[in-house]
């Protein structure tokens, strides 16, 4: 395995964790060699979409230890997503101890290269084989992992989308369920055909407000303040989003979690008060945005250097994760 030529989502470590839920109980978790799953074509998840996943990362610290970032916060979100989808929630011990055992087993897969990490993909699907439309009574919990590179993204072009929405009030937008991602592909494909990398999701046609960027939370620097839409039932409670809000404060910046209208963004470009825009997520950490298309106009951000807040925050996060700076917020979960 050449850790210098990683690609996101391509390589998978040797083992996986399996744990089944049946007769109202979680069974004993097992760590087994990574292999295909065997499913009945009538498996409920394949038809009615009871599937939920998480995305986490383990980092190699400077002293060689392995650090899984913010396990508690990921578990809490996993539980909230599962609850929304009427799915069984594995106890925290199964999640945490299983995860650590799996990473210990495959620790050779945690890259040493700066910025690279072992991506951890816990997921649960409704495994009952029955095609009647119902809440499943059986679930399978799986965790697998795979090494991923630092995504040194050059600034992307995004298109403000008001005809299609990612999530509606009262819907499942805050949950990390598979359908939220599948439903986003079509408008994203349209945006790509028009020359954009991602969609900047909004609340829709009437007085649109910004929601998320692609598969990430979105943040702006306006008047030197870090601004991001507030959490709601249509916005994912991103672990990176939360971490960056804390780090921005630590770095002396004011932060604002408040609604951001598309009209406000247009004005901020006209007044030149917006200096940064970026996606924030576990996979990319920060994904700088270079261009935002609003109402037939491409607005350009000034460009990025080490002085930008997004780069300062990314560096700070990396220093905490590798043990170079003090983990004052207690985010690191260090294993041997
Ligand atoms: C992340 O940014 O980590 C996400 O959740 C996107 C994921 C589907 C790769």
XYZ file of C-alpha atoms and ligand atoms in Angstrom:
345
model
C 0.000 0.000 0.000
C 1.504 3.316 -1.123
C 0.370 5.980 1.345
C 1.831 8.707 -0.883
C -0.793 8.132 -3.574
C -4.018 8.122 -1.608
C -7.401 8.936 -3.057
C -10.525 9.637 -1.011
C -12.751 6.567 -0.814
C -10.551 4.202 -2.821
C -8.595 2.135 -0.298
C -10.050 0.078 2.522
C -8.253 -1.393 5.541
C -8.177 -5.143 6.245
C -10.927 -5.522 8.853
C -14.437 -4.379 9.673
C -16.706 -4.465 12.683
C -20.084 -6.166 12.437
C -22.824 -6.084 15.032
C -26.402 -7.192 14.473
C -29.590 -6.125 16.169
C -32.360 -8.699 16.425
C -35.152 -9.615 18.873
C -34.854 -6.172 20.459
C -31.173 -6.604 21.367
C -27.738 -5.819 20.069
C -25.661 -8.975 19.650
C -21.955 -9.402 20.360
C -19.833 -7.221 18.003
C -17.232 -9.009 15.905
C -14.151 -7.858 14.065
C -13.772 -9.820 10.855
C -11.742 -9.530 7.635
C -13.229 -6.908 5.297
C -15.561 -8.733 2.903
C -18.741 -8.311 0.900
C -22.065 -8.414 2.694
C -24.695 -10.905 1.703
C -28.191 -9.384 1.410
C -31.621 -10.642 0.481
C -33.026 -8.547 -2.388
C -35.952 -7.837 -0.067
C -33.714 -6.248 2.602
C -35.713 -3.261 3.827
C -32.857 -0.726 3.602
C -32.612 -1.272 -0.161
C -36.220 -0.212 -0.643
C -37.262 2.334 1.942
C -33.980 3.965 2.826
C -33.383 3.229 6.505
C -29.631 3.791 6.303
C -27.537 6.141 8.399
C -23.784 6.738 8.355
C -21.064 8.722 10.077
C -17.728 10.021 8.840
C -14.852 10.362 11.299
C -11.074 10.445 11.163
C -8.144 8.914 13.063
C -4.809 10.737 12.925
C -1.243 9.623 13.589
C 0.156 11.915 16.289
C 3.744 13.159 16.332
C 4.592 10.658 19.111
C 3.181 7.750 17.088
C -0.087 7.400 19.061
C -3.381 7.320 17.216
C -5.994 9.987 17.821
C -9.650 9.556 16.898
C -11.166 13.023 16.728
C -14.289 13.904 18.773
C -15.748 10.405 19.107
C -18.449 11.566 21.558
C -19.816 14.224 19.238
C -19.938 11.799 16.325
C -21.713 9.201 18.444
C -24.309 11.739 19.612
C -25.038 12.753 16.027
C -25.211 9.105 14.933
C -27.799 8.484 17.667
C -29.845 11.545 16.629
C -29.813 10.475 12.976
C -30.866 6.916 13.882
C -33.654 8.182 16.112
C -35.039 10.334 13.248
C -35.029 7.281 10.967
C -36.725 5.020 13.585
C -33.632 2.799 13.683
C -32.049 0.945 16.598
C -29.228 2.859 18.290
C -26.161 0.831 19.271
C -24.998 1.474 22.859
C -22.115 3.898 23.155
C -19.769 1.138 24.434
C -20.312 -0.941 21.304
C -19.654 2.116 19.146
C -16.610 3.378 21.020
C -14.926 0.165 22.126
C -15.635 -1.474 18.758
C -14.139 1.491 16.971
C -10.986 1.488 19.079
C -10.551 -2.279 18.728
C -10.941 -2.033 14.966
C -8.395 0.767 14.740
C -5.985 -1.129 16.972
C -6.341 -4.156 14.667
C -5.665 -2.081 11.544
C -3.326 0.508 13.043
C -0.789 -0.026 10.272
C -3.370 1.627 8.010
C -3.226 5.001 9.820
C -1.032 7.113 7.518
C 1.992 8.973 8.841
C 1.982 11.568 6.059
C 1.122 15.121 7.160
C -2.592 15.817 6.802
C -3.465 12.250 5.748
C -5.684 10.189 8.044
C -7.683 7.008 8.432
C -11.278 7.791 7.499
C -13.776 5.856 9.622
C -17.154 4.964 8.176
C -19.653 3.617 10.718
C -23.083 2.862 9.221
C -26.284 1.025 9.999
C -28.872 -0.364 7.646
C -32.257 -2.012 8.072
C -31.378 -5.647 7.498
C -34.754 -7.314 7.879
C -35.680 -9.213 4.719
C -39.297 -8.259 4.155
C -40.668 -5.959 1.487
C -43.718 -4.752 3.373
C -43.444 -1.016 4.049
C -42.509 -0.966 7.705
C -39.929 -0.005 10.281
C -37.317 -2.740 10.281
C -36.977 -4.979 13.323
C -33.427 -5.997 12.417
C -30.337 -3.866 11.801
C -26.716 -4.401 10.919
C -24.080 -2.017 12.280
C -20.830 -1.958 10.311
C -17.629 0.041 10.701
C -14.902 -0.003 8.095
C -11.989 2.352 7.582
C -9.699 3.519 4.807
C -6.680 5.827 4.468
C -7.420 9.202 2.867
C -5.183 12.082 1.780
C -5.185 15.680 2.904
C -7.518 17.264 0.385
C -5.523 20.341 -0.672
C -8.425 21.829 -2.522
C -7.961 24.721 -4.890
C -10.880 27.165 -4.624
C -14.123 25.793 -6.007
C -16.976 27.406 -7.930
C -20.414 27.050 -6.408
C -23.852 27.892 -7.714
C -26.593 29.228 -5.455
C -29.520 26.859 -6.008
C -33.091 27.976 -5.398
C -35.135 25.648 -7.646
C -34.048 22.458 -5.893
C -33.565 22.152 -2.162
C -31.509 19.652 -0.177
C -33.778 19.488 2.838
C -37.066 20.977 3.974
C -38.236 22.243 7.332
C -39.439 19.200 9.239
C -37.510 16.857 6.961
C -34.386 14.777 7.529
C -31.699 17.355 6.658
C -30.049 17.225 10.084
C -29.727 13.440 9.933
C -26.839 11.737 8.157
C -29.132 9.390 6.257
C -28.265 8.078 2.818
C -31.276 9.661 1.093
C -30.031 13.188 1.788
C -26.990 12.447 -0.341
C -28.778 10.540 -3.121
C -31.309 13.351 -3.504
C -28.547 15.933 -3.875
C -26.932 14.306 -6.894
C -29.370 15.527 -9.576
C -29.102 19.301 -8.889
C -25.350 18.854 -8.398
C -25.052 17.192 -11.817
C -26.949 20.129 -13.367
C -24.593 22.601 -11.667
C -21.599 20.624 -12.948
C -22.937 20.757 -16.505
C -23.007 24.544 -16.104
C -19.356 24.608 -14.999
C -19.738 24.673 -11.200
C -18.278 22.205 -8.714
C -21.027 22.235 -6.137
C -24.403 23.600 -5.231
C -24.804 26.238 -2.529
C -28.061 25.021 -1.041
C -30.724 27.486 0.052
C -34.162 27.355 1.644
C -35.759 27.677 -1.831
C -37.360 30.268 -4.079
C -39.024 32.638 -1.595
C -36.551 34.936 0.155
C -33.801 32.292 -0.045
C -31.383 31.808 2.810
C -28.141 29.841 2.641
C -28.154 26.303 4.085
C -25.096 24.186 3.163
C -22.453 23.857 0.441
C -22.416 20.545 -1.423
C -22.067 17.868 1.276
C -20.606 20.308 3.805
C -21.611 23.096 6.131
C -20.800 26.529 4.773
C -19.029 29.443 6.425
C -18.301 33.023 5.352
C -16.002 35.739 6.585
C -18.017 38.965 6.385
C -16.710 42.154 8.007
C -13.943 40.058 9.586
C -16.467 37.879 11.425
C -16.981 34.168 10.881
C -20.616 33.786 9.855
C -22.516 30.513 9.365
C -26.203 29.590 9.188
C -27.583 28.390 12.537
C -28.283 24.697 13.094
C -31.831 23.654 12.319
C -33.714 20.546 11.281
C -32.490 21.091 7.714
C -28.774 21.576 8.492
C -26.303 18.890 9.567
C -24.654 19.492 12.939
C -21.152 19.273 11.499
C -18.334 18.305 13.850
C -15.884 20.359 11.782
C -18.337 23.284 11.770
C -18.509 23.156 15.557
C -14.724 22.833 15.919
C -14.045 25.774 13.590
C -16.472 28.044 15.462
C -14.560 27.290 18.663
C -11.145 27.765 17.024
C -12.162 31.057 15.386
C -13.060 32.379 18.834
C -9.747 31.098 20.195
C -7.980 32.971 17.386
C -9.734 36.187 18.430
C -12.436 36.316 15.745
C -16.110 36.998 16.448
C -18.463 34.297 15.260
C -22.104 34.577 14.263
C -24.488 31.656 13.858
C -27.361 33.398 12.132
C -29.470 33.253 8.977
C -27.632 34.479 5.872
C -29.885 35.519 3.015
C -28.814 35.329 -0.614
C -29.583 39.064 -0.808
C -27.114 39.683 2.036
C -24.426 37.748 0.156
C -25.023 39.767 -3.027
C -24.727 42.993 -1.033
C -21.588 41.757 0.741
C -19.978 41.163 -2.671
C -21.047 44.590 -3.925
C -19.741 46.262 -0.744
C -16.608 44.051 -0.745
C -17.229 43.068 2.879
C -17.056 39.328 2.170
C -13.486 38.070 2.101
C -13.754 34.278 2.505
C -16.273 31.518 1.865
C -15.697 27.817 2.442
C -17.259 24.452 3.002
C -16.498 22.745 6.324
C -16.653 18.968 6.706
C -14.756 15.985 8.031
C -13.490 14.871 4.640
C -12.067 18.176 3.349
C -11.788 20.043 6.685
C -12.134 23.319 4.752
C -12.923 23.614 1.050
C -12.203 27.191 -0.093
C -14.795 28.737 -2.397
C -13.450 31.007 -5.142
C -16.635 31.870 -7.010
C -20.306 32.066 -6.053
C -22.913 32.227 -8.799
C -25.996 34.199 -7.744
C -28.829 35.226 -10.063
C -26.773 34.888 -13.266
C -23.701 36.681 -11.887
C -20.405 35.051 -10.922
C -19.060 36.798 -7.837
C -15.396 36.201 -7.029
C -13.707 36.007 -3.637
C -10.388 37.868 -3.384
C -8.209 34.699 -3.235
C -6.552 32.813 -0.400
C -3.225 32.890 1.403
C -1.883 31.629 4.737
C -3.264 34.802 6.306
C -6.873 33.782 5.711
C -8.923 32.573 8.648
C -9.743 29.285 6.933
C -6.056 28.411 6.619
C -5.240 29.522 10.163
C -8.056 27.320 11.494
C -7.046 24.327 9.375
C -3.464 24.598 10.625
C -4.564 24.974 14.235
C -6.798 21.914 13.943
C -3.927 19.900 12.502
C -1.622 21.014 15.332
C -4.169 19.904 17.949
C -4.806 16.582 16.234
C -1.144 15.698 15.952
C -0.419 16.687 19.570
C 1.762 19.680 18.643
C -0.614 22.101 20.412
C -2.525 21.524 23.629
C -5.910 19.898 23.217
C -7.581 22.456 25.498
C -11.112 21.482 24.402
C -10.666 17.755 25.059
C -11.328 16.717 21.447
C -8.626 14.067 21.056
C -9.405 10.432 21.891
C -5.964 8.886 22.006
C -5.304 5.166 21.647
C -2.003 3.348 22.019
C -17.725 14.996 5.102
O -17.420 16.117 4.711
O -17.043 14.353 5.863
C -18.979 14.392 4.665
O -19.784 14.069 5.447
C -19.121 14.067 3.269
C -18.994 12.587 3.105
C -20.193 12.078 2.398
C -17.723 12.227 2.427
